């Protein structure tokens, strides 16, 4: 009886999840069908969308939907549609990185390079020496013809190779092999697109973030007061104060250097 209840519960979740996904896709495609021109798209560009993620923000009540553009069930690299719904379900914001006139931009639909050749091309491009013959450990298959190679002497984990479409220039989209390599020689983690027709390197992503914090600072233990005093608000702004900070215009420590700010305090905004 307990086993039967578990099976019924799993079936319910699968059916509910599918319906949930289809509902979000319907909202997105219905909107696109009447607003595609202002978004620079053409009919057919959204025929094969895959729900990638959806969540509702607890604070605002807005629901954010992210859908992946595909062509004949093969993903288009970094081609995402973002639809935001208000509390009552109305579309309040739409943005996208989808490829317009997708079907007419694709000239090659079958790979001429094998996954092994794509892996070898990626390794050569990244200056990684294959010390072992690439051996396929698992064939995932599907429209993207996904395979998993062994580390091949260059990776800390299985190397994933699968088909994707890569936008090369306006009006041109190339079928490519997407190769993921996590180097066993450095901290580098690469995601490379190889043209499935001639082996040309089309684009790459570098997934490793390096943080350089600049000069070192001495860590000091906090001073423990022997006598506690009740807090009385008073203006304690210090003249000629300075701090080393990352400016607001710097996205992260990896994107810029520290700067020294002089007397940044505001006695109106922060009187204590």
XYZ file of N, CA and C in Angstrom:
816
model
N 0.836 -1.205 0.000
C 0.000 0.000 0.000
C 0.871 1.256 0.000
N 1.929 1.230 0.838
C 2.823 2.375 0.928
C 3.563 2.590 -0.394
N 3.950 1.451 -1.035
C 4.651 1.536 -2.314
C 3.750 2.144 -3.380
N 2.468 1.730 -3.356
C 1.506 2.243 -4.330
C 1.304 3.745 -4.153
N 1.263 4.205 -2.908
C 1.081 5.631 -2.622
C 2.270 6.438 -3.136
N 3.468 5.867 -2.977
C 4.668 6.554 -3.460
C 4.637 6.709 -4.969
N 4.241 5.632 -5.666
C 4.169 5.660 -7.132
C 3.159 6.691 -7.600
N 1.980 6.718 -6.950
C 0.939 7.686 -7.294
C 1.439 9.108 -7.077
N 2.161 9.323 -5.967
C 2.700 10.652 -5.665
C 3.699 11.119 -6.711
N 4.578 10.200 -7.147
C 5.569 10.548 -8.169
C 4.883 10.890 -9.487
N 3.882 10.098 -9.859
C 3.142 10.360 -11.100
C 2.453 11.722 -11.047
N 1.895 12.069 -9.882
C 1.227 13.351 -9.722
C 2.198 14.497 -9.908
N 3.394 14.348 -9.298
C 4.398 15.408 -9.408
C 4.873 15.574 -10.848
N 5.042 14.447 -11.555
C 5.471 14.521 -12.949
C 4.421 15.203 -13.813
N 3.166 14.821 -13.623
C 2.085 15.414 -14.404
C 1.901 16.887 -14.070
N 1.968 17.214 -12.770
C 1.796 18.590 -12.329
C 2.941 19.458 -12.843
N 4.195 18.916 -12.759
C 5.354 19.660 -13.233
C 5.280 19.938 -14.717
N 4.811 18.963 -15.505
C 4.677 19.140 -16.945
C 3.640 20.203 -17.263
N 2.499 20.146 -16.565
C 1.442 21.135 -16.792
C 1.913 22.535 -16.408
N 2.658 22.600 -15.305
C 3.221 23.868 -14.817
C 4.129 24.471 -15.878
N 5.003 23.614 -16.463
C 5.937 24.056 -17.493
C 5.195 24.543 -18.727
N 4.193 23.759 -19.185
C 3.437 24.119 -20.368
C 2.697 25.440 -20.172
N 2.198 25.701 -18.959
C 1.469 26.930 -18.693
C 2.379 28.141 -18.847
N 3.586 28.083 -18.299
C 4.536 29.176 -18.434
C 4.930 29.373 -19.890
N 5.149 28.284 -20.607
C 5.497 28.382 -22.021
C 4.358 29.027 -22.806
N 3.139 28.673 -22.465
C 1.984 29.245 -23.162
C 1.891 30.747 -22.945
N 2.140 31.180 -21.713
C 2.117 32.615 -21.412
C 3.152 33.335 -22.263
N 4.362 32.759 -22.334
C 5.454 33.383 -23.088
C 5.156 33.410 -24.585
N 4.724 32.275 -25.132
C 4.472 32.212 -26.575
C 3.271 33.060 -26.981
N 2.267 33.147 -26.132
C 1.116 34.001 -26.428
C 1.532 35.467 -26.490
N 2.422 35.857 -25.591
C 2.898 37.234 -25.588
C 3.728 37.506 -26.841
N 4.620 36.571 -27.182
C 5.482 36.753 -28.350
C 4.679 36.832 -29.643
N 3.592 36.089 -29.706
C 2.806 36.070 -30.941
C 2.195 37.425 -31.276
N 2.065 38.293 -30.284
C 1.486 39.624 -30.535
C 2.494 40.755 -30.355
N 3.704 40.442 -29.863
C 4.702 41.487 -29.618
C 6.048 41.178 -30.270
N 6.107 40.189 -31.150
C 7.399 39.758 -31.680
C 8.108 40.846 -32.490
N 7.350 41.694 -33.173
C 7.993 42.720 -34.000
C 8.761 43.735 -33.164
N 8.181 44.165 -32.059
C 8.873 45.141 -31.213
C 10.076 44.532 -30.503
N 10.125 43.201 -30.470
C 11.260 42.509 -29.864
C 12.295 42.091 -30.907
N 12.038 42.415 -32.178
C 12.977 42.095 -33.243
C 13.002 40.635 -33.630
N 11.910 39.911 -33.382
C 11.849 38.485 -33.688
C 10.933 38.224 -34.876
N 10.928 36.975 -35.326
C 10.094 36.566 -36.445
C 9.291 35.334 -36.055
N 8.114 35.124 -36.670
C 7.335 33.918 -36.388
C 8.188 32.671 -36.606
N 8.116 31.756 -35.670
C 8.915 30.539 -35.747
C 10.099 30.546 -34.807
N 10.535 31.750 -34.387
C 11.698 31.836 -33.493
C 11.418 31.237 -32.124
N 10.161 31.132 -31.754
C 9.813 30.610 -30.427
C 9.064 29.277 -30.513
N 9.158 28.603 -31.654
C 8.435 27.332 -31.818
C 8.965 26.229 -30.912
N 10.245 26.314 -30.539
C 10.848 25.248 -29.744
C 11.533 25.844 -28.515
N 10.726 26.272 -27.565
C 11.249 26.833 -26.325
C 11.239 25.778 -25.229
N 12.247 25.807 -24.370
C 12.323 24.886 -23.239
C 12.376 25.693 -21.949
N 11.473 25.379 -21.018
C 11.489 26.065 -19.731
C 12.768 25.700 -18.993
N 13.563 26.721 -18.699
C 14.831 26.498 -18.010
C 14.688 26.688 -16.504
N 13.939 27.721 -16.134
C 13.770 28.010 -14.710
C 12.602 28.958 -14.512
N 11.912 28.828 -13.392
C 10.848 29.766 -13.031
C 10.762 29.836 -11.512
N 10.623 31.054 -10.991
C 10.477 31.204 -9.543
C 9.722 32.489 -9.235
N 9.094 32.509 -8.076
C 8.340 33.677 -7.628
C 9.074 34.339 -6.470
N 9.298 35.631 -6.584
C 9.976 36.393 -5.545
C 9.019 36.635 -4.383
N 9.417 36.211 -3.188
C 8.546 36.335 -2.013
C 8.240 37.784 -1.669
N 9.182 38.683 -1.900
C 9.000 40.070 -1.508
C 8.091 40.825 -2.469
N 8.381 40.733 -3.766
C 7.616 41.507 -4.759
C 6.401 40.769 -5.289
N 6.437 39.437 -5.186
C 5.342 38.649 -5.743
C 5.473 38.425 -7.237
N 6.536 38.963 -7.846
C 6.750 38.802 -9.284
C 7.283 37.404 -9.579
N 6.885 36.853 -10.707
C 7.355 35.541 -11.138
C 8.279 35.724 -12.342
N 9.469 35.166 -12.244
C 10.470 35.295 -13.296
C 10.584 33.962 -14.043
N 10.427 34.023 -15.348
C 10.448 32.826 -16.189
C 11.606 32.931 -17.176
N 12.390 31.863 -17.281
C 13.506 31.825 -18.215
C 13.330 30.623 -19.146
N 13.315 30.896 -20.450
C 13.127 29.842 -21.437
C 14.295 29.817 -22.425
N 14.715 28.619 -22.783
C 15.836 28.411 -23.695
C 15.328 28.239 -25.123
N 15.904 29.009 -26.049
C 15.561 28.852 -27.465
C 16.263 27.612 -28.026
N 15.522 26.814 -28.800
C 16.074 25.617 -29.405
C 15.644 25.545 -30.865
N 16.350 24.712 -31.618
C 15.966 24.452 -33.006
C 16.041 22.945 -33.219
N 14.890 22.351 -33.505
C 14.793 20.898 -33.660
C 15.413 20.185 -32.466
N 15.070 20.703 -31.268
C 15.460 20.134 -29.972
C 16.944 20.263 -29.643
N 17.669 21.098 -30.384
C 19.069 21.395 -30.058
C 19.134 22.837 -29.560
N 19.744 23.038 -28.412
C 19.807 24.368 -27.816
C 20.630 25.354 -28.643
N 20.198 26.600 -28.604
C 20.954 27.698 -29.205
C 21.730 28.352 -28.063
N 23.035 28.367 -28.172
C 23.882 28.798 -27.061
C 23.544 30.213 -26.596
N 23.254 30.318 -25.285
C 22.984 31.595 -24.613
C 21.823 32.370 -25.241
N 20.870 31.667 -25.821
C 19.682 32.308 -26.392
C 18.523 32.115 -25.411
N 18.308 33.114 -24.563
C 17.360 33.002 -23.453
C 16.260 34.061 -23.559
N 15.042 33.636 -23.252
C 13.904 34.554 -23.150
C 13.538 34.696 -21.683
N 13.457 35.952 -21.212
C 13.101 36.233 -19.824
C 11.759 36.952 -19.798
N 10.784 36.357 -19.126
C 9.456 36.959 -18.983
C 9.151 37.111 -17.500
N 8.750 38.324 -17.101
C 8.398 38.573 -15.706
C 6.905 38.852 -15.604
N 6.258 38.146 -14.681
C 4.826 38.319 -14.460
C 4.575 39.066 -13.163
N 3.558 39.931 -13.149
C 3.164 40.627 -11.932
C 2.385 39.706 -11.008
N 1.954 40.241 -9.889
C 1.238 39.443 -8.894
C -0.024 38.795 -9.448
N -0.685 39.481 -10.370
C -1.937 38.951 -10.919
C -1.730 38.146 -12.196
N -0.473 37.912 -12.560
C -0.178 37.074 -13.719
C 0.017 37.809 -15.027
N -0.052 39.140 -15.022
C 0.129 39.895 -16.250
C 1.614 40.048 -16.566
N 1.960 40.101 -17.849
C 3.343 40.274 -18.275
C 3.752 41.731 -18.040
N 4.791 41.933 -17.225
C 5.225 43.295 -16.899
C 6.601 43.609 -17.474
N 7.342 42.585 -17.881
C 8.678 42.840 -18.419
C 9.113 41.658 -19.282
N 9.762 41.964 -20.410
C 10.279 40.924 -21.295
C 11.635 41.366 -21.834
N 12.606 40.475 -21.804
C 13.897 40.721 -22.441
C 14.375 39.398 -23.031
N 15.303 39.470 -23.974
C 15.765 38.216 -24.566
C 17.121 38.372 -25.235
N 17.764 37.230 -25.431
C 18.995 37.160 -26.220
C 18.803 36.107 -27.318
N 17.572 35.933 -27.749
C 17.236 34.944 -28.764
C 17.776 35.359 -30.135
N 17.945 34.390 -31.006
C 18.429 34.656 -32.361
C 17.228 34.864 -33.278
N 17.127 36.029 -33.923
C 16.011 36.280 -34.837
C 16.192 35.530 -36.167
N 15.064 35.214 -36.810
C 15.080 34.498 -38.090
C 15.960 33.254 -37.992
N 15.744 32.490 -36.938
C 16.616 31.364 -36.609
C 16.682 30.317 -37.717
N 15.532 29.866 -38.182
C 15.519 28.759 -39.141
C 16.244 29.093 -40.443
N 16.157 30.340 -40.885
C 16.817 30.732 -42.140
C 18.293 31.054 -41.929
N 18.718 31.149 -40.665
C 20.120 31.463 -40.366
C 20.973 30.203 -40.252
N 20.305 29.048 -40.206
C 21.015 27.774 -40.048
C 21.159 27.101 -41.407
N 22.409 26.829 -41.797
C 22.673 26.201 -43.092
C 23.101 24.740 -42.946
N 23.711 24.405 -41.825
C 24.195 23.039 -41.596
C 23.465 22.443 -40.398
N 22.862 21.265 -40.581
C 22.107 20.637 -39.500
C 22.669 19.284 -39.083
N 23.701 18.806 -39.788
C 24.332 17.530 -39.449
C 25.834 17.737 -39.288
N 26.427 17.217 -38.216
C 27.860 17.433 -37.978
C 28.735 16.605 -38.923
N 29.818 17.200 -39.365
C 30.805 16.480 -40.160
C 31.968 16.031 -39.287
N 32.227 16.783 -38.210
C 33.235 16.392 -37.232
C 32.634 15.403 -36.245
N 33.438 14.467 -35.767
C 32.999 13.544 -34.729
C 33.228 14.195 -33.364
N 32.578 13.700 -32.307
C 32.840 14.246 -30.970
C 34.315 14.128 -30.580
N 34.969 13.040 -30.982
C 36.393 12.862 -30.671
C 37.234 13.941 -31.331
N 36.944 14.235 -32.583
C 37.680 15.299 -33.292
C 37.441 16.661 -32.647
N 36.223 16.877 -32.169
C 35.908 18.141 -31.495
C 36.701 18.266 -30.198
N 36.793 17.187 -29.437
C 37.569 17.191 -28.200
C 39.040 17.457 -28.494
N 39.575 16.824 -29.513
C 40.976 17.036 -29.874
C 41.229 18.486 -30.297
N 40.282 19.065 -31.045
C 40.419 20.458 -31.477
C 40.392 21.407 -30.285
N 39.512 21.128 -29.326
C 39.414 21.980 -28.131
C 40.688 21.889 -27.298
N 41.224 20.680 -27.144
C 42.453 20.487 -26.365
C 43.621 21.231 -27.010
N 43.729 21.144 -28.328
C 44.791 21.856 -29.041
C 44.656 23.363 -28.861
N 43.429 23.847 -28.972
C 43.174 25.278 -28.807
C 43.562 25.768 -27.414
N 43.338 24.938 -26.400
C 43.614 25.322 -25.017
C 45.027 24.947 -24.570
N 45.834 24.447 -25.507
C 47.219 24.024 -25.202
C 47.269 22.944 -24.130
N 46.340 22.003 -24.218
C 46.299 20.870 -23.302
C 46.742 19.621 -24.058
N 47.692 18.891 -23.489
C 48.233 17.705 -24.157
C 47.462 16.458 -23.746
N 46.829 15.820 -24.715
C 46.094 14.583 -24.460
C 47.093 13.449 -24.249
N 47.261 13.055 -22.998
C 48.214 11.976 -22.691
C 47.556 10.610 -22.771
N 46.240 10.591 -22.955
C 45.505 9.339 -23.107
C 44.572 9.448 -24.299
N 44.316 8.334 -24.940
C 43.386 8.317 -26.054
C 41.976 8.597 -25.539
N 41.267 9.601 -26.107
C 39.900 9.886 -25.655
C 38.988 8.673 -25.856
N 38.415 8.225 -24.774
C 37.530 7.058 -24.825
C 36.152 7.463 -24.319
N 35.122 7.151 -25.093
C 33.747 7.469 -24.699
C 33.318 6.529 -23.584
N 32.979 7.110 -22.430
C 32.527 6.323 -21.282
C 31.014 6.105 -21.287
N 30.300 7.097 -21.829
C 28.845 6.998 -21.821
C 28.261 7.760 -23.006
N 27.303 7.148 -23.681
C 26.582 7.817 -24.758
C 25.215 8.233 -24.224
N 25.033 9.526 -24.010
C 23.752 10.044 -23.526
C 22.764 10.114 -24.681
N 23.269 10.481 -25.864
C 22.446 10.499 -27.074
C 21.510 11.681 -27.142
N 20.319 11.459 -27.718
C 19.346 12.526 -27.900
C 19.690 13.374 -29.111
N 18.862 14.383 -29.403
C 19.117 15.264 -30.551
C 20.478 15.939 -30.498
N 20.991 16.204 -29.281
C 22.285 16.876 -29.131
C 23.460 15.899 -29.183
N 23.164 14.600 -29.347
C 24.194 13.567 -29.503
C 25.263 13.658 -28.409
N 24.805 13.844 -27.189
C 25.700 14.038 -26.055
C 26.493 12.768 -25.725
N 27.803 12.936 -25.504
C 28.654 11.833 -25.063
C 29.542 12.325 -23.926
N 29.986 11.388 -23.093
C 30.900 11.692 -21.998
C 32.185 10.908 -22.217
N 33.294 11.643 -22.336
C 34.609 11.021 -22.464
C 35.246 10.880 -21.087
N 36.223 10.000 -20.984
C 37.026 9.927 -19.784
C 37.894 11.173 -19.683
N 38.584 11.377 -18.554
C 39.413 12.576 -18.366
C 40.485 12.772 -19.433
N 40.919 11.703 -20.078
C 41.863 11.771 -21.209
C 43.191 12.430 -20.859
N 43.526 12.450 -19.576
C 44.806 13.013 -19.152
C 44.831 14.525 -19.062
N 43.676 15.175 -19.303
C 43.661 16.650 -19.266
C 42.593 17.206 -18.333
N 41.701 16.371 -17.829
C 40.564 16.860 -17.039
C 40.476 16.154 -15.693
N 39.853 16.837 -14.751
C 39.643 16.233 -13.427
C 38.347 15.428 -13.387
N 37.542 15.525 -14.452
C 36.262 14.825 -14.494
C 35.936 14.455 -15.935
N 34.819 13.766 -16.122
C 34.402 13.381 -17.470
C 34.234 14.624 -18.345
N 34.632 14.498 -19.610
C 34.543 15.611 -20.557
C 33.253 15.473 -21.355
N 32.383 16.474 -21.234
C 31.079 16.436 -21.899
C 31.160 17.102 -23.264
N 30.665 16.394 -24.284
C 30.649 16.928 -25.645
C 29.254 16.731 -26.225
N 28.648 17.804 -26.713
C 27.311 17.717 -27.281
C 27.055 18.833 -28.272
N 26.073 18.649 -29.121
C 25.774 19.639 -30.150
C 25.020 20.843 -29.589
N 25.300 21.994 -30.152
C 24.567 23.211 -29.847
C 24.658 24.119 -31.073
N 23.803 25.102 -31.149
C 23.892 26.089 -32.216
C 24.537 27.357 -31.668
N 25.459 27.901 -32.422
C 26.181 29.097 -32.006
C 25.960 30.218 -33.017
N 25.462 31.340 -32.535
C 25.303 32.511 -33.400
C 26.686 33.086 -33.702
N 27.040 33.141 -34.975
C 28.359 33.608 -35.386
C 28.316 35.086 -35.752
N 27.330 35.459 -36.517
C 27.100 36.843 -36.912
C 25.635 36.958 -37.295
N 25.182 38.162 -37.534
C 23.779 38.355 -37.863
C 23.420 37.579 -39.136
N 22.430 36.720 -39.018
C 22.008 35.940 -40.167
C 22.785 34.657 -40.374
N 23.700 34.327 -39.450
C 24.483 33.103 -39.573
C 24.594 32.398 -38.231
N 24.081 31.184 -38.176
C 24.138 30.363 -36.967
C 24.769 29.019 -37.339
N 25.826 28.638 -36.629
C 26.567 27.423 -36.968
C 26.262 26.290 -35.998
N 26.122 25.100 -36.543
C 26.033 23.908 -35.706
C 27.420 23.662 -35.132
N 27.510 23.452 -33.836
C 28.829 23.294 -33.209
C 28.797 22.219 -32.136
N 29.985 21.746 -31.805
C 30.157 20.843 -30.663
C 30.551 21.690 -29.462
N 29.842 21.516 -28.372
C 30.171 22.212 -27.129
C 30.993 21.265 -26.260
N 32.222 21.665 -25.934
C 33.151 20.811 -25.195
C 33.453 21.440 -23.841
N 33.235 20.664 -22.765
C 33.510 21.152 -21.413
C 34.712 20.425 -20.832
N 35.741 21.193 -20.482
C 36.971 20.614 -19.935
C 37.342 21.326 -18.647
N 37.485 20.553 -17.578
C 37.951 21.096 -16.296
C 39.397 20.630 -16.105
N 40.341 21.514 -16.376
C 41.750 21.144 -16.447
C 42.267 20.522 -15.152
N 43.092 19.478 -15.313
C 43.731 18.862 -14.147
C 45.127 19.436 -13.916
N 45.503 20.412 -14.757
C 46.823 21.021 -14.633
C 46.760 22.408 -13.997
N 45.626 23.059 -14.135
C 45.414 24.388 -13.565
C 44.002 24.435 -12.971
N 43.596 25.614 -12.514
C 42.234 25.779 -11.979
C 41.251 26.154 -13.073
N 41.662 26.042 -14.337
C 40.840 26.496 -15.449
C 39.706 25.517 -15.767
N 38.535 26.097 -16.047
C 37.350 25.324 -16.419
C 36.800 25.970 -17.685
N 36.858 25.235 -18.803
C 36.532 25.794 -20.105
C 35.271 25.187 -20.706
N 34.581 26.010 -21.475
C 33.405 25.600 -22.234
C 33.602 26.166 -23.646
N 33.926 25.297 -24.623
C 34.365 25.744 -25.948
C 33.413 25.240 -27.028
N 33.075 26.133 -27.995
C 32.268 25.733 -29.144
C 33.158 25.549 -30.366
N 33.082 24.344 -30.956
C 33.852 23.976 -32.138
C 32.883 23.807 -33.302
N 33.145 24.479 -34.415
C 32.291 24.338 -35.594
C 32.233 22.869 -35.999
N 31.024 22.324 -36.066
C 30.848 20.900 -36.371
C 31.086 20.590 -37.841
N 31.349 21.628 -38.635
C 31.614 21.436 -40.057
C 33.102 21.364 -40.361
N 33.876 22.321 -39.802
C 35.288 22.389 -40.170
C 36.257 22.480 -38.986
N 35.756 22.435 -37.754
C 36.637 22.441 -36.584
C 37.114 23.805 -36.140
N 36.570 24.870 -36.706
C 36.965 26.225 -36.305
C 36.477 26.519 -34.888
N 37.300 27.239 -34.123
C 36.899 27.661 -32.780
C 35.946 28.842 -32.924
N 34.726 28.688 -32.447
C 33.719 29.737 -32.605
C 33.643 30.671 -31.403
N 33.638 30.105 -30.215
C 33.569 30.923 -28.995
C 33.926 30.055 -27.802
N 34.112 30.680 -26.667
C 34.438 29.936 -25.458
C 34.012 30.718 -24.225
N 33.793 29.987 -23.151
C 33.503 30.577 -21.837
C 34.556 30.101 -20.859
N 34.980 31.004 -19.996
C 35.930 30.670 -18.946
C 35.177 30.710 -17.634
N 34.992 29.566 -17.019
C 34.109 29.458 -15.859
C 34.819 29.605 -14.516
N 36.095 29.881 -14.529
C 36.833 30.022 -13.272
C 36.959 31.494 -12.906
N 36.693 31.823 -11.664
C 36.842 33.195 -11.175
C 38.046 33.266 -10.249
N 38.946 34.194 -10.541
C 40.125 34.400 -9.707
C 39.975 35.728 -8.962
N 40.155 35.699 -7.667
C 40.044 36.911 -6.859
C 41.428 37.355 -6.395
N 41.822 38.548 -6.799
C 43.088 39.130 -6.345
C 42.753 40.292 -5.418
N 43.077 40.143 -4.154
C 42.659 41.127 -3.153
C 43.690 42.227 -2.936
N 44.748 42.232 -3.742
C 45.721 43.317 -3.611
C 46.591 43.155 -2.382
N 46.905 44.256 -1.730
C 47.811 44.224 -0.587
C 47.195 43.485 0.594
N 48.071 42.875 1.385
C 47.607 42.116 2.546
C 47.354 43.042 3.736
N 46.401 42.641 4.548
C 46.075 43.428 5.733
C 46.294 42.573 6.973
N 46.773 43.225 8.026
C 47.025 42.514 9.264
C 45.729 42.324 10.037
N 45.502 41.110 10.482
C 44.286 40.828 11.261
C 44.585 41.091 12.731
N 43.718 41.865 13.371
C 43.898 42.171 14.785
C 42.699 41.685 15.574
N 42.994 41.162 16.743
C 41.922 40.701 17.615
C 41.164 41.904 18.175
N 39.832 41.797 18.291
C 39.060 42.920 18.833
C 39.392 43.166 20.302
N 39.372 44.436 20.688
C 39.645 44.809 22.076
C 38.393 44.582 22.907
N 38.540 43.862 23.995
C 37.407 43.582 24.872
C 37.358 44.615 25.998
N 36.316 45.439 26.055
C 36.235 46.456 27.117
C 35.990 45.816 28.473
N 36.630 46.395 29.491
C 36.468 45.865 30.842
C 35.209 46.417 31.498
N 34.747 47.582 31.032
C 33.550 48.194 31.602
C 32.608 48.548 30.463
N 31.351 48.176 30.595
C 30.367 48.470 29.576
C 29.625 49.754 29.937
N 29.435 50.615 28.962
C 28.725 51.856 29.169
C 27.433 51.822 28.366
N 26.434 52.467 28.887
C 25.184 52.562 28.143
C 25.410 53.448 26.928
N 24.744 53.125 25.829
C 24.936 53.854 24.574
C 24.159 55.158 24.594
N 24.870 56.249 24.307
C 24.238 57.552 24.188
C 24.563 58.106 22.812
N 23.552 58.335 21.969
C 23.802 58.843 20.611
C 24.558 60.161 20.659
N 25.578 60.250 19.847
C 26.321 61.476 19.731
C 27.039 61.495 18.391
N 27.362 62.635 17.907
C 28.058 62.763 16.638
C 29.524 62.412 16.845
N 29.950 61.290 16.235
C 31.323 60.831 16.431
C 32.078 60.769 15.106
N 31.658 61.539 14.117
C 32.325 61.514 12.834
C 33.769 61.969 12.992
N 34.673 61.174 12.384
C 36.094 61.462 12.496
C 36.553 62.231 11.272
N 37.254 63.336 11.513
C 37.791 64.119 10.403
C 38.972 63.379 9.791
N 39.203 63.615 8.511
C 40.330 63.045 7.786
C 40.343 61.515 7.814
N 39.156 60.900 7.794
C 39.109 59.443 7.738
C 39.249 58.982 6.291
N 39.856 57.817 6.076
C 40.020 57.282 4.723
C 39.882 55.765 4.773
N 39.438 55.205 3.669
C 39.209 53.769 3.582
C 39.636 53.261 2.205
N 40.097 52.006 2.169
C 40.391 51.356 0.898
C 39.187 50.482 0.541
N 38.604 50.742 -0.607
C 37.363 50.053 -0.991
C 37.412 49.681 -2.475
N 36.448 48.831 -2.866
C 36.194 48.599 -4.277
C 35.061 49.538 -4.675
N 35.295 50.440 -5.620
C 34.261 51.412 -6.005
C 32.986 50.719 -6.490
N 31.867 51.435 -6.410
C 30.587 50.873 -6.837
C 30.595 50.486 -8.308
N 31.438 51.118 -9.095
C 31.492 50.819 -10.525
C 32.241 49.524 -10.832
N 32.902 48.939 -9.827
C 33.641 47.687 -10.025
C 32.727 46.531 -9.646
N 32.488 45.623 -10.601
C 31.531 44.528 -10.377
C 31.977 43.588 -9.271
N 33.272 43.262 -9.225
C 33.794 42.341 -8.220
C 35.296 42.573 -8.105
N 35.955 41.986 -7.090
C 37.402 42.146 -6.973
C 38.153 41.652 -8.201
N 37.503 40.796 -8.989
C 38.134 40.254 -10.189
C 38.044 41.210 -11.372
N 37.264 42.300 -11.218
C 37.024 43.201 -12.334
C 37.659 44.584 -12.165
N 38.413 44.768 -11.105
C 39.025 46.077 -10.912
C 39.858 46.133 -9.645
N 40.459 47.274 -9.398
C 41.358 47.438 -8.255
C 40.707 48.256 -7.149
N 41.290 48.155 -5.949
C 40.822 48.950 -4.824
C 41.149 50.427 -5.033
N 40.383 51.257 -4.360
C 40.613 52.694 -4.448
C 40.556 53.268 -3.032
N 41.182 54.393 -2.827
C 41.188 55.033 -1.512
C 40.224 56.209 -1.522
N 39.268 56.179 -0.599
C 38.308 57.279 -0.501
C 38.609 58.077 0.762
N 38.507 59.385 0.657
C 38.842 60.283 1.766
C 37.572 60.919 2.314
N 37.372 60.865 3.626
C 36.220 61.466 4.289
C 34.889 61.127 3.612
N 34.573 59.838 3.530
C 33.333 59.452 2.817
C 32.086 59.623 3.650
N 32.229 59.852 4.967
C 31.054 59.907 5.840
C 30.200 61.143 5.567
N 28.901 60.996 5.789
C 27.948 62.082 5.630
C 27.245 62.283 6.971
N 27.452 63.425 7.601
C 26.923 63.621 8.949
C 25.405 63.735 8.976
N 24.771 63.896 7.821
C 23.303 63.914 7.764
C 22.765 62.489 7.640
N 23.373 61.715 6.711
C 22.924 60.340 6.480
C 23.366 59.425 7.610
N 24.565 59.652 8.166
C 25.083 58.796 9.233
C 25.608 59.687 10.350
N 24.734 60.174 11.182
C 25.161 61.130 12.216
C 25.906 60.506 13.385
N 25.855 59.140 13.514
C 26.481 58.522 14.687
C 27.632 57.617 14.283
